[in-house]
Short mmCIF file of C-alpha atoms in Angstrom, two decimals:
data_model
loop_
_atom_site.label_atom_id
_atom_site.label_comp_id
_atom_site.label_asym_id
_atom_site.label_seq_id
_atom_site.Cartn_x
_atom_site.Cartn_y
_atom_site.Cartn_z
CA MET A 23 78.70 -12.12 -52.76
CA ASN A 24 75.48 -14.06 -52.65
CA MET A 25 72.37 -12.02 -51.62
CA LYS A 26 69.55 -13.95 -49.92
CA PRO A 27 66.07 -12.75 -50.70
CA SER A 28 64.21 -11.10 -47.75
CA GLN A 29 61.92 -13.42 -45.77
CA GLN A 30 59.69 -10.51 -44.55
CA ARG A 31 56.34 -10.15 -46.21
CA GLY A 32 53.55 -7.56 -45.76
CA LEU A 33 49.92 -8.27 -44.84
CA THR A 34 47.48 -8.93 -47.53
CA LEU A 35 44.30 -6.85 -47.69
CA ILE A 36 42.21 -9.80 -46.54
CA GLU A 37 44.45 -10.40 -43.51
CA LEU A 38 44.26 -6.71 -42.59
CA MET A 39 40.48 -6.71 -42.82
CA VAL A 40 40.23 -9.83 -40.65
CA ALA A 41 42.51 -8.24 -38.05
CA LEU A 42 40.39 -5.09 -38.04
CA VAL A 43 37.17 -7.07 -37.61
CA ILE A 44 38.64 -9.04 -34.69
CA SER A 45 39.84 -5.80 -33.08
CA LEU A 46 36.41 -4.23 -33.49
CA LEU A 47 34.74 -7.28 -31.93
CA ILE A 48 37.10 -7.10 -28.94
CA LEU A 49 36.49 -3.36 -28.55
CA ALA A 50 32.72 -3.87 -28.81
CA GLY A 51 32.90 -6.53 -26.11
CA LEU A 52 34.94 -4.28 -23.84
CA PHE A 53 32.52 -1.39 -24.43
CA THR A 54 29.56 -3.64 -23.60
CA VAL A 55 31.23 -4.75 -20.37
CA TYR A 56 32.03 -1.12 -19.52
CA LYS A 57 28.44 0.03 -20.12
CA SER A 58 27.10 -2.92 -18.16
CA ASN A 59 29.37 -2.14 -15.21
CA GLN A 60 28.45 1.53 -15.42
CA HIS A 61 24.74 0.71 -15.34
CA ALA A 62 25.24 -1.73 -12.45
CA ASN A 63 27.14 0.92 -10.50
CA ARG A 64 24.39 3.49 -11.07
CA LEU A 65 21.77 0.95 -10.05
CA ASN A 66 23.66 -0.05 -6.91
CA GLU A 67 24.20 3.59 -6.02
CA GLY A 68 20.49 4.26 -6.43
CA LEU A 69 19.52 1.23 -4.33
CA THR A 70 21.98 2.24 -1.61
CA ARG A 71 20.68 5.81 -1.59
CA THR A 72 17.09 4.59 -1.38
CA GLN A 73 17.87 2.26 1.52
CA GLU A 74 19.73 4.98 3.41
CA ASN A 75 16.90 7.46 2.98
CA GLY A 76 14.20 5.00 4.00
CA ARG A 77 16.00 3.50 6.98
CA PHE A 78 17.12 6.84 8.40
CA ALA A 79 13.61 8.27 8.14
CA VAL A 80 12.06 5.20 9.79
CA ASP A 81 14.67 5.30 12.57
CA PHE A 82 14.18 9.01 13.22
CA LEU A 83 10.38 8.74 13.34
CA GLY A 84 10.56 5.61 15.49
CA ARG A 85 12.74 7.23 18.14
CA ASP A 86 10.55 10.33 18.29
CA ILE A 87 7.31 8.36 18.48
CA ARG A 88 8.63 6.18 21.31
CA GLN A 89 9.49 9.30 23.29
CA ALA A 90 6.24 11.13 22.54
CA GLY A 91 4.55 12.33 25.71
CA PHE A 92 7.68 11.70 27.79
CA PRO A 93 7.76 11.96 30.72
CA ALA A 94 4.29 10.55 31.28
CA SER A 95 3.42 12.39 34.49
CA ASP A 96 0.84 14.64 32.81
CA ALA A 97 -2.03 12.75 31.17
CA ASN A 98 -3.02 15.82 29.14
CA VAL A 99 0.08 15.24 27.03
CA GLN A 100 -1.39 11.89 26.04
CA LYS A 101 -4.81 13.42 25.54
CA TYR A 102 -3.41 15.71 22.88
CA LEU A 103 -0.56 13.47 21.83
CA PHE A 104 -1.47 13.23 18.16
CA LEU A 105 -3.99 16.04 17.81
CA GLY A 106 -3.22 17.87 14.59
CA SER A 107 -2.35 14.81 12.55
CA LEU A 108 -3.99 14.94 9.12
CA ASN A 109 -4.81 12.58 6.26
CA ASP A 110 -4.09 13.11 2.58
CA VAL A 111 -2.61 16.60 2.54
CA ALA A 112 -1.63 17.94 -0.89
CA VAL A 113 2.10 18.31 -1.54
CA ALA A 114 3.38 20.90 -4.01
CA ASN A 115 4.56 19.37 -7.31
CA ASN A 116 3.67 15.88 -6.03
CA PRO A 117 0.68 14.13 -7.62
CA TYR A 118 0.00 12.07 -4.48
CA PRO A 119 -1.15 13.57 -1.15
CA SER A 120 0.67 12.58 2.02
CA ASP A 121 -0.19 12.36 5.71
CA VAL A 122 0.95 14.79 8.40
CA LEU A 123 2.06 13.47 11.80
CA ALA A 124 2.03 15.73 14.89
CA LEU A 125 3.70 14.59 18.12
CA ARG A 126 3.83 16.32 21.48
CA HIS A 127 6.58 16.06 24.10
CA GLY A 128 7.09 17.19 27.65
CA THR A 129 5.11 18.17 30.70
CA THR A 130 4.86 21.02 33.15
CA GLY A 131 8.24 21.90 34.58
CA LEU A 132 10.19 19.48 32.40
CA LEU A 133 10.22 20.40 28.73
CA THR A 134 11.84 18.32 26.02
CA ALA A 135 13.42 19.83 22.91
CA ASP A 136 11.68 19.64 19.55
CA CYS A 137 13.03 17.88 16.45
CA ALA A 138 15.28 20.84 15.66
CA GLY A 139 16.81 20.74 19.14
CA ASN A 140 15.00 23.91 20.23
CA THR A 141 13.36 24.44 23.61
CA PRO A 142 10.52 25.28 24.09
CA GLY A 143 9.96 24.66 20.39
CA ASN A 144 6.39 24.80 19.09
CA VAL A 145 4.49 25.78 22.20
CA ASP A 146 0.87 24.63 22.35
CA THR A 147 -1.03 27.27 24.33
CA ALA A 148 -4.34 26.69 22.55
CA ASN A 149 -4.82 23.40 24.40
CA SER A 150 -3.52 24.70 27.75
CA LEU A 151 -0.19 22.96 27.27
CA PRO A 152 2.28 25.88 27.42
CA ASN A 153 5.24 23.63 28.29
CA THR A 154 4.77 21.11 25.52
CA SER A 155 6.97 20.91 22.43
CA LEU A 156 5.23 20.02 19.18
CA ASN A 157 6.90 18.15 16.28
CA ILE A 158 5.03 18.21 12.98
CA TYR A 159 6.27 15.82 10.28
CA ASP A 160 5.24 16.20 6.66
CA ILE A 161 6.44 15.71 3.07
CA ARG A 162 7.48 18.78 1.10
CA ASP A 163 9.18 19.88 -2.10
CA THR A 164 12.76 20.89 -1.24
CA GLY A 165 12.94 23.35 -4.14
CA ARG A 166 15.91 21.43 -5.57
CA LEU A 167 15.98 19.40 -8.79
CA ASN A 168 17.52 16.00 -9.52
CA ASN A 169 19.71 15.01 -12.47
CA ARG A 170 16.70 15.09 -14.81
CA GLY A 171 15.25 18.36 -13.60
CA LYS A 172 12.50 16.76 -11.47
CA PRO A 173 11.56 18.09 -7.98
CA ILE A 174 13.23 16.45 -4.96
CA PHE A 175 10.93 15.68 -2.03
CA ALA A 176 11.92 15.18 1.59
CA LEU A 177 10.64 14.48 5.09
CA PHE A 178 10.40 17.73 7.05
CA CYS A 179 9.92 18.42 10.75
CA ASN A 180 8.68 21.84 11.84
CA GLY A 181 9.69 23.19 8.45
CA ALA A 182 13.26 21.87 8.61
CA GLU A 183 14.42 19.24 6.11
CA LEU A 184 15.37 15.91 7.70
CA VAL A 185 15.75 13.28 4.97
CA GLU A 186 15.61 13.87 1.23
CA GLY A 187 14.21 11.27 -1.10
CA ILE A 188 11.09 10.59 0.99
CA GLN A 189 8.18 11.10 -1.39
CA ASN A 190 5.18 10.00 0.65
CA MET A 191 4.14 9.11 4.20
CA GLN A 192 1.02 7.25 5.27
CA VAL A 193 0.11 6.80 8.94
CA LEU A 194 -2.40 4.51 10.66
CA TYR A 195 -3.22 4.72 14.37
CA GLY A 196 -3.61 1.57 16.44
CA VAL A 197 -6.59 2.02 18.76
CA ASP A 198 -7.32 -0.02 21.89
CA THR A 199 -11.13 -0.25 21.82
CA ASP A 200 -11.52 -2.65 24.77
CA PHE A 201 -13.68 -1.35 27.65
CA THR A 202 -10.97 -2.51 30.05
CA ARG A 203 -7.85 -1.28 28.31
CA ASP A 204 -5.11 -3.83 27.65
CA TYR A 205 -2.99 -1.41 25.55
CA ILE A 206 -3.17 -3.72 22.53
CA ALA A 207 -4.44 -2.25 19.26
CA ASN A 208 -7.74 -3.75 18.10
CA GLN A 209 -7.83 -1.79 14.88
CA TYR A 210 -5.71 0.57 12.80
CA VAL A 211 -7.44 3.67 11.45
CA THR A 212 -6.57 6.99 9.82
CA ALA A 213 -6.32 10.17 11.90
CA SER A 214 -9.80 11.27 10.90
CA ALA A 215 -11.27 7.90 11.96
CA VAL A 216 -9.96 7.76 15.55
CA PRO A 217 -13.17 6.84 17.44
CA ASP A 218 -15.00 8.70 20.17
CA LEU A 219 -15.72 5.89 22.65
CA ASP A 220 -16.29 8.01 25.76
CA GLY A 221 -19.00 10.15 24.17
CA ASP A 222 -17.37 13.56 24.69
CA GLN A 223 -17.63 14.44 20.99
CA LYS A 224 -13.83 14.31 20.62
CA PRO A 225 -11.57 11.59 19.19
CA ASP A 226 -10.07 9.42 21.92
CA TRP A 227 -6.41 10.01 21.10
CA PHE A 228 -5.41 8.57 24.47
CA ARG A 229 -6.60 5.19 23.17
CA VAL A 230 -3.95 5.21 20.44
CA VAL A 231 -1.38 2.64 21.62
CA SER A 232 0.72 2.19 18.47
CA LEU A 233 1.43 3.70 15.08
CA ARG A 234 1.90 2.02 11.74
CA ILE A 235 3.89 4.13 9.28
CA ALA A 236 4.73 3.55 5.61
CA LEU A 237 7.25 5.66 3.71
CA LEU A 238 7.98 5.76 -0.02
CA ALA A 239 11.72 6.36 -0.41
CA SER A 240 13.44 7.13 -3.71
CA SER A 241 16.95 7.35 -5.12
CA VAL A 242 16.45 11.11 -5.78
CA ASP A 243 18.34 10.93 -9.11
CA GLU A 244 17.16 8.72 -11.97
CA ARG A 245 19.28 5.56 -11.85
CA ALA A 246 17.16 2.86 -13.49
CA SER A 247 17.40 1.99 -17.18
CA ALA A 248 13.66 2.37 -17.77
CA PRO A 249 10.52 3.48 -15.89
CA SER A 250 9.01 0.82 -13.66
CA PRO A 251 5.39 -0.25 -14.29
CA ARG A 252 4.88 -1.29 -10.65
CA THR A 253 2.63 0.40 -8.11
CA PHE A 254 3.37 0.89 -4.41
CA ASP A 255 1.00 0.00 -1.58
CA LEU A 256 1.38 2.24 1.48
CA LEU A 257 -1.02 0.85 4.11
CA GLY A 258 -3.86 0.60 1.63
CA THR A 259 -2.96 3.74 -0.35
CA THR A 260 -1.79 2.91 -3.88
CA LEU A 261 0.82 5.13 -5.52
CA GLY A 262 2.18 4.93 -9.05
CA PRO A 263 3.13 3.79 -11.54
CA TYR A 264 5.67 6.57 -12.05
CA THR A 265 6.96 7.62 -15.46
CA ASP A 266 10.49 8.53 -14.35
CA LYS A 267 13.50 6.28 -13.75
CA GLU A 268 13.94 6.79 -10.02
CA ILE A 269 14.37 3.70 -7.85
CA ARG A 270 11.68 3.43 -5.15
CA ARG A 271 11.08 1.22 -2.14
CA VAL A 272 8.39 1.11 0.55
CA TYR A 273 9.45 1.01 4.21
CA THR A 274 6.84 0.05 6.80
CA THR A 275 7.13 -0.12 10.58
CA THR A 276 4.82 -0.49 13.59
CA ILE A 277 5.83 1.44 16.72
CA LEU A 278 4.47 1.01 20.23
CA ILE A 279 3.57 4.15 22.19
CA ARG A 280 5.43 3.82 25.48
CA ASN A 281 4.06 6.80 27.40
CA ASN A 282 0.34 6.33 27.06
CA MET A 283 -2.20 6.88 29.81
CA ALA A 284 -5.81 7.92 30.24
CA PRO A 285 -6.51 11.67 30.28
CA THR A 286 -7.32 13.57 33.42
CA PRO A 287 -11.01 14.45 33.90
#
């Protein structure tokens, strides 16, 4: 019987090493693609979270501001519409001060609910407005921490958290300074700079016809690959740069005051 020699041969050491190198290169490429996709997903998640926070906060404030003073049958509501708003109030654990916005709603015999849905809400008896709800918006530390142990800030109304990830709010008040009012803002000023044009030694809040609001929204968790060197301009107030890796965006809107009228004598 004739025996044919086997045609099967093993790999040489060189061939094995080449195969291992090629495999490692393929695995390295796959790992790079995986890490890139993972980073892109984190970045997209952070951007989406930032947009949601900013847009919801702007929408909520816009709806409340447009309804402020409603219904407009009592001019005293307009007289005290924004009284209590403050500039540059310190926020715990936040290096940048933020503005406080106070809005009043309602009139005698017809009271609107406050931002928490409560009636009568924050009753203002000091200014002889017992049937007026008061909404006070500010930025506070929620007491929670993000994925890197940093404080989470939020927009609050009457002490209740509305939208997390809002780190700063700046407000300017559009004032109609014309002698014959045309309800068009001639200038935008801070709350402390609302002018006294009628000489009664009090700011003429009834001349405020619009509001300009800027919010700094963040992703809450750190999602960027490195800290951003950029600064953020909120209506003339410069914030940053920040040393963390949160994603931030500025949202600005101008809102017309619908229910505005001159105060009663």
